[in-house]
mmCIF file of C-alpha atoms in Angstrom:
data_model
loop_
_atom_site.group_PDB
_atom_site.id
_atom_site.type_symbol
_atom_site.label_atom_id
_atom_site.label_comp_id
_atom_site.label_asym_id
_atom_site.label_seq_id
_atom_site.Cartn_x
_atom_site.Cartn_y
_atom_site.Cartn_z
ATOM 1 C CA MET A 1 -111.458 -66.777 66.815
ATOM 2 C CA ASP A 2 -109.050 -69.592 67.608
ATOM 3 C CA GLN A 3 -106.607 -69.019 64.745
ATOM 4 C CA VAL A 4 -106.093 -66.676 61.805
ATOM 5 C CA ASP A 5 -103.864 -66.707 58.756
ATOM 6 C CA VAL A 6 -102.308 -63.302 59.408
ATOM 7 C CA VAL A 7 -101.852 -60.884 62.294
ATOM 8 C CA LEU A 8 -100.950 -57.298 61.409
ATOM 9 C CA ASP A 9 -99.430 -55.065 64.059
ATOM 10 C CA PRO A 10 -99.730 -51.292 63.528
ATOM 11 C CA GLY A 11 -96.638 -50.139 65.403
ATOM 12 C CA HIS A 12 -96.695 -47.538 68.205
ATOM 13 C CA GLY A 13 -99.933 -45.905 69.397
ATOM 14 C CA GLY A 14 -101.212 -43.742 72.227
ATOM 15 C CA PRO A 15 -98.328 -41.970 73.991
ATOM 16 C CA GLU A 16 -95.826 -43.609 71.612
ATOM 17 C CA PRO A 17 -96.095 -41.599 68.373
ATOM 18 C CA GLY A 18 -93.072 -43.058 66.596
ATOM 19 C CA ALA A 19 -91.561 -40.901 63.860
ATOM 20 C CA VAL A 20 -93.200 -37.559 63.048
ATOM 21 C CA GLY A 21 -92.974 -35.881 59.651
ATOM 22 C CA SER A 22 -92.350 -32.187 59.123
ATOM 23 C CA ASN A 23 -95.880 -32.073 57.660
ATOM 24 C CA GLY A 24 -97.340 -33.323 60.965
ATOM 25 C CA LEU A 25 -97.912 -36.898 59.787
ATOM 26 C CA VAL A 26 -97.479 -39.170 62.813
ATOM 27 C CA GLU A 27 -96.212 -42.716 62.430
ATOM 28 C CA ARG A 28 -98.704 -44.291 64.860
ATOM 29 C CA ASP A 29 -101.577 -42.986 62.678
ATOM 30 C CA LEU A 30 -99.929 -43.897 59.383
ATOM 31 C CA ASN A 31 -99.118 -47.416 60.604
ATOM 32 C CA LEU A 32 -102.767 -47.974 61.510
ATOM 33 C CA ALA A 33 -104.101 -46.535 58.253
ATOM 34 C CA VAL A 34 -101.841 -48.786 56.177
ATOM 35 C CA ALA A 35 -102.617 -51.834 58.341
ATOM 36 C CA LEU A 36 -106.375 -51.387 57.903
ATOM 37 C CA LEU A 37 -105.944 -51.089 54.138
ATOM 38 C CA ALA A 38 -103.678 -54.156 54.058
ATOM 39 C CA GLU A 39 -106.305 -56.092 56.022
ATOM 40 C CA GLN A 40 -108.879 -55.324 53.312
ATOM 41 C CA GLU A 41 -106.488 -56.463 50.598
ATOM 42 C CA LEU A 42 -105.629 -59.705 52.386
ATOM 43 C CA GLU A 43 -109.273 -60.518 53.062
ATOM 44 C CA ALA A 44 -110.034 -59.940 49.381
ATOM 45 C CA LEU A 45 -107.363 -62.559 48.653
ATOM 46 C CA GLY A 46 -109.174 -65.006 50.942
ATOM 47 C CA HIS A 47 -107.020 -64.774 54.092
ATOM 48 C CA SER A 48 -108.331 -64.354 57.628
ATOM 49 C CA VAL A 49 -106.747 -61.363 59.376
ATOM 50 C CA GLU A 50 -106.604 -59.786 62.819
ATOM 51 C CA LEU A 51 -104.939 -56.592 64.043
ATOM 52 C CA THR A 52 -103.255 -55.986 67.391
ATOM 53 C CA ARG A 53 -104.999 -52.596 67.576
ATOM 54 C CA ARG A 54 -107.736 -50.875 65.606
ATOM 55 C CA ASN A 55 -107.578 -47.419 67.139
ATOM 56 C CA ASP A 56 -105.100 -45.066 68.772
ATOM 57 C CA LEU A 57 -104.228 -46.743 72.050
ATOM 58 C CA HIS A 58 -101.152 -47.739 73.990
ATOM 59 C CA MET A 59 -100.181 -51.333 73.272
ATOM 60 C CA PRO A 60 -97.112 -52.688 75.108
ATOM 61 C CA ILE A 61 -94.835 -55.026 73.167
ATOM 62 C CA ARG A 62 -95.603 -58.015 75.388
ATOM 63 C CA GLN A 63 -99.330 -57.457 74.914
ATOM 64 C CA ARG A 64 -98.901 -57.388 71.143
ATOM 65 C CA ALA A 65 -96.913 -60.615 71.345
ATOM 66 C CA ALA A 66 -99.535 -62.215 73.593
ATOM 67 C CA ILE A 67 -102.232 -61.495 70.988
ATOM 68 C CA VAL A 68 -100.078 -63.007 68.248
ATOM 69 C CA ASN A 69 -99.206 -66.098 70.266
ATOM 70 C CA SER A 70 -102.854 -66.689 71.187
ATOM 71 C CA LEU A 71 -103.957 -66.548 67.531
ATOM 72 C CA SER A 72 -101.068 -68.676 66.161
ATOM 73 C CA PRO A 73 -101.079 -67.043 62.705
ATOM 74 C CA ARG A 74 -99.229 -68.405 59.720
ATOM 75 C CA ALA A 75 -97.604 -64.977 59.354
ATOM 76 C CA PHE A 76 -97.153 -61.961 61.637
ATOM 77 C CA VAL A 77 -96.126 -58.561 60.278
ATOM 78 C CA SER A 78 -95.463 -55.435 62.328
ATOM 79 C CA ILE A 79 -96.006 -52.333 60.180
ATOM 80 C CA HIS A 80 -93.761 -49.308 60.705
ATOM 81 C CA HIS A 81 -92.382 -46.240 58.938
ATOM 82 C CA ASN A 82 -88.862 -45.134 59.602
ATOM 83 C CA GLY A 83 -87.013 -42.172 61.051
ATOM 84 C CA GLY A 84 -83.470 -41.000 61.533
ATOM 85 C CA ALA A 85 -81.685 -41.521 58.227
ATOM 86 C CA VAL A 86 -79.947 -38.509 56.664
ATOM 87 C CA LYS A 87 -77.732 -40.086 54.002
ATOM 88 C CA ARG A 88 -79.070 -39.450 50.504
ATOM 89 C CA SER A 89 -79.905 -42.470 48.377
ATOM 90 C CA ASP A 90 -80.858 -43.015 44.746
ATOM 91 C CA THR A 91 -83.384 -45.660 45.776
ATOM 92 C CA PRO A 92 -85.837 -46.042 48.690
ATOM 93 C CA GLY A 93 -84.345 -47.069 52.041
ATOM 94 C CA THR A 94 -86.869 -49.864 52.653
ATOM 95 C CA GLU A 95 -85.996 -52.152 55.566
ATOM 96 C CA ALA A 96 -87.452 -55.431 56.819
ATOM 97 C CA PHE A 97 -86.323 -57.302 59.917
ATOM 98 C CA HIS A 98 -86.689 -61.005 60.646
ATOM 99 C CA GLN A 99 -86.165 -63.372 63.566
ATOM 100 C CA VAL A 100 -82.644 -64.665 64.048
ATOM 101 C CA ASP A 101 -81.942 -68.127 62.598
ATOM 102 C CA GLN A 102 -85.542 -68.584 61.405
ATOM 103 C CA PRO A 103 -85.692 -69.374 57.658
ATOM 104 C CA GLU A 104 -89.438 -68.753 57.249
ATOM 105 C CA SER A 105 -89.216 -65.436 59.083
ATOM 106 C CA GLN A 106 -86.312 -64.503 56.808
ATOM 107 C CA ARG A 107 -88.319 -65.460 53.732
ATOM 108 C CA LEU A 108 -91.253 -63.336 54.925
ATOM 109 C CA ALA A 109 -88.978 -60.333 55.487
ATOM 110 C CA GLY A 110 -87.419 -60.791 52.049
ATOM 111 C CA LEU A 111 -90.818 -60.791 50.366
ATOM 112 C CA LEU A 112 -91.925 -57.714 52.330
ATOM 113 C CA PHE A 113 -88.773 -55.882 51.293
ATOM 114 C CA GLU A 114 -89.152 -56.951 47.677
ATOM 115 C CA GLU A 115 -92.759 -55.822 47.279
ATOM 116 C CA VAL A 116 -92.554 -52.596 49.313
ATOM 117 C CA GLN A 117 -89.301 -51.567 47.646
ATOM 118 C CA ALA A 118 -90.827 -52.093 44.205
ATOM 119 C CA VAL A 119 -93.811 -49.880 45.013
ATOM 120 C CA PHE A 120 -91.785 -46.968 46.334
ATOM 121 C CA ALA A 121 -89.217 -47.269 43.537
ATOM 122 C CA ASP A 122 -91.967 -46.155 41.134
ATOM 123 C CA TYR A 123 -91.808 -42.702 42.736
ATOM 124 C CA TRP A 124 -88.948 -40.251 42.701
ATOM 125 C CA VAL A 125 -88.095 -38.145 45.734
ATOM 126 C CA PRO A 126 -84.715 -37.402 47.335
ATOM 127 C CA TRP A 127 -84.647 -40.687 49.236
ATOM 128 C CA VAL A 128 -82.582 -41.392 52.345
ATOM 129 C CA ALA A 129 -81.262 -44.740 53.610
ATOM 130 C CA THR A 130 -79.025 -46.466 56.155
ATOM 131 C CA VAL A 131 -76.826 -49.565 56.073
ATOM 132 C CA HIS A 132 -79.839 -51.584 57.231
ATOM 133 C CA ARG A 133 -81.614 -51.232 53.885
ATOM 134 C CA GLY A 134 -82.890 -54.626 52.758
ATOM 135 C CA ALA A 135 -83.927 -57.659 54.800
ATOM 136 C CA SER A 136 -81.823 -58.412 57.856
ATOM 137 C CA THR A 137 -81.843 -59.221 61.531
ATOM 138 C CA ARG A 138 -80.847 -56.923 64.365
ATOM 139 C CA LEU A 139 -79.514 -58.418 67.587
ATOM 140 C CA LYS A 140 -79.736 -57.195 71.167
ATOM 141 C CA GLU A 141 -76.962 -59.602 72.105
ATOM 142 C CA PRO A 142 -75.637 -62.751 70.386
ATOM 143 C CA GLY A 143 -78.545 -64.945 69.338
ATOM 144 C CA LEU A 144 -81.244 -62.614 70.724
ATOM 145 C CA ASP A 145 -83.516 -60.447 68.561
ATOM 146 C CA ALA A 146 -83.380 -56.750 69.414
ATOM 147 C CA TYR A 147 -87.070 -56.218 68.647
ATOM 148 C CA GLY A 148 -89.551 -57.574 71.172
ATOM 149 C CA VAL A 149 -92.281 -58.356 68.642
ATOM 150 C CA LEU A 150 -89.848 -60.797 67.049
ATOM 151 C CA ARG A 151 -88.228 -62.034 70.265
ATOM 152 C CA TYR A 152 -91.512 -62.778 72.058
ATOM 153 C CA THR A 153 -93.193 -64.639 69.173
ATOM 154 C CA PRO A 154 -91.059 -67.774 68.823
ATOM 155 C CA GLY A 155 -92.294 -70.416 66.420
ATOM 156 C CA ILE A 156 -94.373 -67.929 64.400
ATOM 157 C CA PRO A 157 -92.967 -66.515 61.137
ATOM 158 C CA ALA A 158 -92.666 -62.851 62.057
ATOM 159 C CA ALA A 159 -91.176 -59.782 60.389
ATOM 160 C CA ILE A 160 -91.130 -56.007 60.686
ATOM 161 C CA SER A 161 -91.684 -53.755 57.677
ATOM 162 C CA GLU A 162 -90.036 -50.304 57.821
ATOM 163 C CA ALA A 163 -91.206 -48.473 54.717
ATOM 164 C CA ALA A 164 -89.773 -45.051 53.864
ATOM 165 C CA TYR A 165 -88.539 -42.308 56.215
ATOM 166 C CA LEU A 166 -91.089 -40.000 57.798
ATOM 167 C CA SER A 167 -88.150 -37.967 59.100
ATOM 168 C CA ASN A 168 -87.304 -37.012 55.498
ATOM 169 C CA PRO A 169 -89.693 -34.162 54.528
ATOM 170 C CA ALA A 170 -89.975 -35.297 50.898
ATOM 171 C CA GLU A 171 -90.883 -38.836 51.938
ATOM 172 C CA ALA A 172 -93.335 -37.570 54.562
ATOM 173 C CA GLN A 173 -95.172 -35.634 51.861
ATOM 174 C CA LEU A 174 -95.302 -38.768 49.718
ATOM 175 C CA LEU A 175 -96.566 -40.942 52.588
ATOM 176 C CA ALA A 176 -99.388 -38.475 53.279
ATOM 177 C CA LEU A 177 -100.980 -39.268 49.906
ATOM 178 C CA PRO A 178 -103.915 -41.748 50.136
ATOM 179 C CA GLU A 179 -102.817 -43.318 46.842
ATOM 180 C CA VAL A 180 -99.368 -44.066 48.269
ATOM 181 C CA GLN A 181 -100.790 -45.528 51.460
ATOM 182 C CA LYS A 182 -103.033 -47.806 49.399
ATOM 183 C CA ASN A 183 -100.134 -48.856 47.183
ATOM 184 C CA GLU A 184 -98.019 -49.697 50.226
ATOM 185 C CA ALA A 185 -100.878 -51.709 51.733
ATOM 186 C CA GLU A 186 -101.290 -53.639 48.490
ATOM 187 C CA ALA A 187 -97.545 -54.365 48.472
ATOM 188 C CA LEU A 188 -97.690 -55.707 52.028
ATOM 189 C CA ALA A 189 -100.682 -57.877 51.133
ATOM 190 C CA ARG A 190 -98.955 -59.228 48.012
ATOM 191 C CA ALA A 191 -95.867 -60.103 50.016
ATOM 192 C CA ILE A 192 -97.862 -61.919 52.676
ATOM 193 C CA ASP A 193 -99.987 -63.716 50.083
ATOM 194 C CA ARG A 194 -96.818 -64.850 48.288
ATOM 195 C CA PHE A 195 -95.418 -66.060 51.593
ATOM 196 C CA LEU A 196 -98.556 -68.089 52.325
ATOM 197 C CA THR A 197 -99.185 -69.493 48.847
ATOM 198 C CA THR A 198 -95.765 -69.885 47.182
ATOM 199 C CA ALA A 199 -92.198 -70.883 47.972
ATOM 200 C CA SER A 200 -90.779 -67.542 46.771
ATOM 201 C CA PRO A 201 -87.548 -66.825 48.663
ATOM 202 C CA GLY A 202 -87.709 -63.034 48.692
ATOM 203 C CA SER A 203 -84.668 -60.808 48.312
ATOM 204 C CA GLY A 204 -82.639 -58.035 49.877
ATOM 205 C CA PHE A 205 -80.552 -60.209 52.175
#
């Protein structure tokens, strides 16, 4: 396949578990489950999709980026679930990160935030959040993206979705529900479809 519309990247894998919930839910597995569901949704909308991994294996950042660069997608989304926040919040702590000084990447992140936030806002749990809630960029040093999947994919609209906090027991229980995983996947697919088919600016900046 020379080119696809979308590449989805299930974050972590193999010896890199990512966040782990108190219920035993592991981020690397959740990321993959949501990515596979989002792939189905996007294909149903008529988009061609590829994943950086389809099982539990170690996938270095540069290898993920190499796959993306070789496929030249119209959108690249790395799917994650968060950890670390302890501050209580009345609303979900959804985060999305975009490439520095890249308007289309920013628009993609804004749409991801908008759709994922809306889905989780329909539930009530004791949410947690950090100052990074919303759509933003995070820098390693001036002008340089902190996240390799964004830094090593120049010229491709790329964003990271960080949905909910596995480190918060209440949110981990919610994320373990198949219905919630499907709803999140549908939100990701809607955001990407809006990015590809409309000029919607997104929000959360």
